Amino acid sequence: MPAGELQDVFGGVDVPDELADHLRRVTLIDHHVHGAYDQPVDRAGFEAAINEGSTDPVPAFMTQFDSPLGLSIRRWCAPLLGLDALAGADDYWARRSEFAPDELARAMLPAAGVSRWIVDTGFKGDLITTPERLTDLSGVPSSEILRLERLAEDLLEGGTSAEDFPAAFRAALQAAADSPDVVGTKTIAAYRVGFDVEWSRPDDADVVARARDLAAQPRPLRLDDPLLIAFGVHEAAAHGLPIQVHVGFGDRDLDLHRTDPMLLLPLLRTMLPVPVLLLHCYPFQRQAGYLAQAFDHVNFDVGLAINYLGVRSTGLVAEALETAPFAKQLYSSDAFGPPELHVLGSVLWRRSMGLILGEWVRAGDCTEADAIRIVDMIGVHNAERVYGL
Amino acid sequence: MPAGELQDVFGGVDVPDELADHLRRVTLIDHHVHGAYDQPVDRAGFEAAINEGSTDPVPAFMTQFDSPLGLSIRRWCAPLLGLDALAGADDYWARRSEFAPDELARAMLPAAGVSRWIVDTGFKGDLITTPERLTDLSGVPSSEILRLERLAEDLLEGGTSAEDFPAAFRAALQAAADSPDVVGTKTIAAYRVGFDVEWSRPDDADVVARARDLAAQPRPLRLDDPLLIAFGVHEAAAHGLPIQVHVGFGDRDLDLHRTDPMLLLPLLRTMLPVPVLLLHCYPFQRQAGYLAQAFDHVNFDVGLAINYLGVRSTGLVAEALETAPFAKQLYSSDAFGPPELHVLGSVLWRRSMGLILGEWVRAGDCTEADAIRIVDMIGVHNAERVYGL
Amino acid sequence: MPAGELQDVFGGVDVPDELADHLRRVTLIDHHVHGAYDQPVDRAGFEAAINEGSTDPVPAFMTQFDSPLGLSIRRWCAPLLGLDALAGADDYWARRSEFAPDELARAMLPAAGVSRWIVDTGFKGDLITTPERLTDLSGVPSSEILRLERLAEDLLEGGTSAEDFPAAFRAALQAAADSPDVVGTKTIAAYRVGFDVEWSRPDDADVVARARDLAAQPRPLRLDDPLLIAFGVHEAAAHGLPIQVHVGFGDRDLDLHRTDPMLLLPLLRTMLPVPVLLLHCYPFQRQAGYLAQAFDHVNFDVGLAINYLGVRSTGLVAEALETAPFAKQLYSSDAFGPPELHVLGSVLWRRSMGLILGEWVRAGDCTEADAIRIVDMIGVHNAERVYGL
């Protein structure tokens, strides 16, 4: 299918020229992302995929296009499919359906202007690409993030005995640390246990006992033992691996109020200080920024929420620029599934940064060179430092 | 008394023409409101009535006119009484005192541009109108909301035995469901127990036991038993009745932090999925929007707070447009007492929506037709759907 | 050293003339501040002093100048040292190093336009000025705040027996109440115990027992007993002394989520109603404003955070103007150490108020006279009332 072109990310707004040009051109490191759909989805599946919170189909009385994210898809992605910006939802869907999944991905992914994807492979699904395939479709390299809970489940499901579990887990982390592909780890403690748990480093004897309990459960295993999760986090730190932490916004299976990142204080105060990356963080972005000021090893992003807030993401990106040093924030899309999300994360972040920093420049609160340097730190350099790229 | 006219709600600001015209003319469903004063109040009573948080008289060192709400009353309501906009507080009070209560109501209520009041009759007071009288004074129809805690108290105070209580409560709910006037129910669990309670559906035997305990208390009864409150909510759901839930901002009798709507997750995940309407929600509007995305049956508004934030309500209305689908938000004033509040809720919401959506239109983030449709969904259609109007 | 001049606080922005002129000239009461550095600091010390959250040196991979506060220092303080606005961090540091500490203080402090410093002397350090010296360097008078935990520690370290402790504590408070210099007290319960503790007024017998336990600890004593802290607060109230309460934003030793001011409800509802001053409050400014509406004796500020948010403080100051009556908010810098912080608190507050209230004036939401009166209430008159100045 003949695709179209990305519209100017500063269409309709006024951003100082040099800053705008830089934001149009800079290639970003998307430090937390998932695969794109590699298989066809129907409209119901697509609409469900652009609702993060719900785990049900979108109800008949509404369409998920009627949301901030839906508006942003119509605005920015319709032209990528050769439609006018803000084409109607039905027109968008009709046109999108003419593209094969790989055509869609090839039409969308390059428009993200990303130089590297750092891919969480922990939640694979059947419909989304591997990192290799994402690289193939987008033309840029991928690195990998190892999900700690998944690693534990895989080991125990694969026949590792409880007694061997601590050593096997450490060996897998050492292999990850030695691999050129794996640049960090991730915990979804938010989904499994919440943050208000005991975070001290457990003894191996306790780990073995809990692994035995877990291994006795029906398959597929679901690790929801705080002690085993704490074990994974402390072992990742002991192996010098950066640790991404899902914080805040996610689906309704998590207790959002129990993912306030302040509840991580007992861990952050005592752990080995490998880089911690607080992901998403909405609506706790101010708390996350505060932690990034308070701890040398804490960094954060507002990915995922940028996409879901659409036009309102400018307010979120602004709140993320409150108390944190500029060296402690990163860019991510947290896109999963529709390649629209891989593009939009980037477009909305660039536009928000231009609007916010452009206003700072105009009001004399920083120089245009300062603004450009802030963009480069958050969009590129901090990720290079944190992951040793 | 000769009254005046409402000033243009877009005075002093610039909103795209069609959107502005639509917002000036659309008649709203005020889906959560109380009666207006039907009796004279003195200035002390009026000032106390425009302070939501306090339960004391306004202290001598200040006037409640010196607040965001006070400024908005002077701006928008002074012209309705024939004064200049922003007339001083003393002038406003002097002029207001020349009007009889029904003259005031007739001068104010029509300016709200409301097509239907959905009236919470649970907190009656002696000074405020019945729904019938509100309709008489405003010229538009009223529907009613049945307050669940009040219903239980009325039954037990009226002589229903504890043994008969479950059946009598169900019969009352069935009568409500059958009534053309009653369109939903409301719980003030926030005031009585907070949200961090056990929300599972109780057995009748337990309900009877607790009803016996309650009935033994001195009159007037005050239901503050979590089990009886959970009973009420689950019974309302079982009768297919929408359930309004007071969330957040209210007077100091409630523990605001224990009304974070995330604490309702155990209820929302397990209840029969009748429409739930999270009311007010400030300062948890982001959490409420998230829940409205996460659960098909959850809806919310930012009423009450819109009035109390006055000019700052634009920021609040903007935050309410973050993650929730547009089909899941409703308009309300939550006005109680001074008819100024019935008007202001509407004026401030229209103005905020015009400012926010107008900027989206200008920046190319949605079409003017999109903006108008969003207004209609939140202001009219979602309420029609939720309450079956 | 020849110093420079403060740039126009409304440079780069457009604020109505009379309001702008008033905000440039009004002299503020800084109702919560600490001393300024009286001794030289090296760059590492300075950078650590402009990071509130951390208790470590700034790491090698970054400079704390790359933060919102850092930008504001470069913008507003560089001209005070004779540099161009937004001079680079290294140039700023080189120039600053040419000034002796008293020269720096004399170059900076008068630019704050403060008419009185109300100084918390509880955390003295070796490097910062006494109130007398602050007055000497700035040319304006100082009042003092007595820190309650420090008073208790000083008494017990000084040899007061546990049996004599209650009476000695009361005598010291009476002396404070009688002193023309001391205008109030402060509790750092946030740092020592969090707010989710028992706040009822203890019996002397229990106080004596706890004082005995505390006195038996190694020196220096660190009061972290909730009962003794509650004793201090209730005694201060019994002596009619205003009570400042550290809320929210501070260093990582505190559990930020346990300093949500809503957790103070049990205290606020039952204490003798002397003025309570909730300090800083970020990111709980909306909760603080709500409490200031709900309780006659509660007031608040957003000091400290204004400095740390720099250009973003405008959004914070705007949120602080939501539900609280204008008679219940105060101005403070909470500066500690670098005299840059004493100036910036004032500059950023004036600029934010001009931007916010100027927009209200332009949009017709208040008169320019209203705006000026709001400035005077928050910047001057409320502090005069609360502290009886």
CSV table of C-alpha atoms in Angstrom, one decimal, chain A residues 260 262 286-287, chain B residues 283, chain C residues 195 247-249 254-263 278 280-291 300-302 316 319:
chain,number,residue,atom,x,y,z
A,260,ASP,CA,3.0,5.0,44.5
A,262,MET,CA,7.3,6.4,47.5
A,286,ARG,CA,5.8,14.3,40.7
A,287,GLN,CA,6.7,11.6,43.2
B,283,PRO,CA,-8.1,16.0,44.1
C,195,PHE,CA,1.9,12.0,60.3
C,247,VAL,CA,4.8,19.0,55.1
C,248,GLY,CA,5.8,17.1,52.0
C,249,PHE,CA,9.0,17.9,50.0
C,254,LEU,CA,11.3,11.3,55.4
C,255,ASP,CA,8.7,9.0,54.0
C,256,LEU,CA,7.0,11.5,51.7
C,257,HIS,CA,3.7,9.6,51.5
C,258,ARG,CA,3.5,9.6,55.2
C,259,THR,CA,3.5,13.4,55.2
C,260,ASP,CA,0.3,13.8,53.3
C,261,PRO,CA,-1.3,16.6,55.4
C,262,MET,CA,-4.6,14.8,55.4
C,263,LEU,CA,-3.0,12.5,57.9
C,278,LEU,CA,1.5,23.9,56.7
C,280,HIS,CA,6.0,23.5,51.5
C,281,CYS,CA,3.4,20.9,51.0
C,282,TYR,CA,4.5,19.8,47.5
C,283,PRO,CA,3.2,17.5,46.0
C,284,PHE,CA,0.3,17.8,48.4
C,285,GLN,CA,-0.5,21.4,47.7
C,286,ARG,CA,-4.1,20.7,46.7
C,287,GLN,CA,-4.6,18.8,50.0
C,288,ALA,CA,-3.1,21.7,51.9
C,289,GLY,CA,-5.3,24.2,50.2
C,290,TYR,CA,-8.3,22.1,51.1
C,291,LEU,CA,-7.4,21.9,54.7
C,300,PHE,CA,-0.2,27.0,54.2
C,301,ASP,CA,2.5,27.9,51.8
C,302,VAL,CA,4.3,26.4,48.9
C,316,LEU,CA,2.5,25.1,41.5
C,319,GLU,CA,-2.5,25.0,42.1
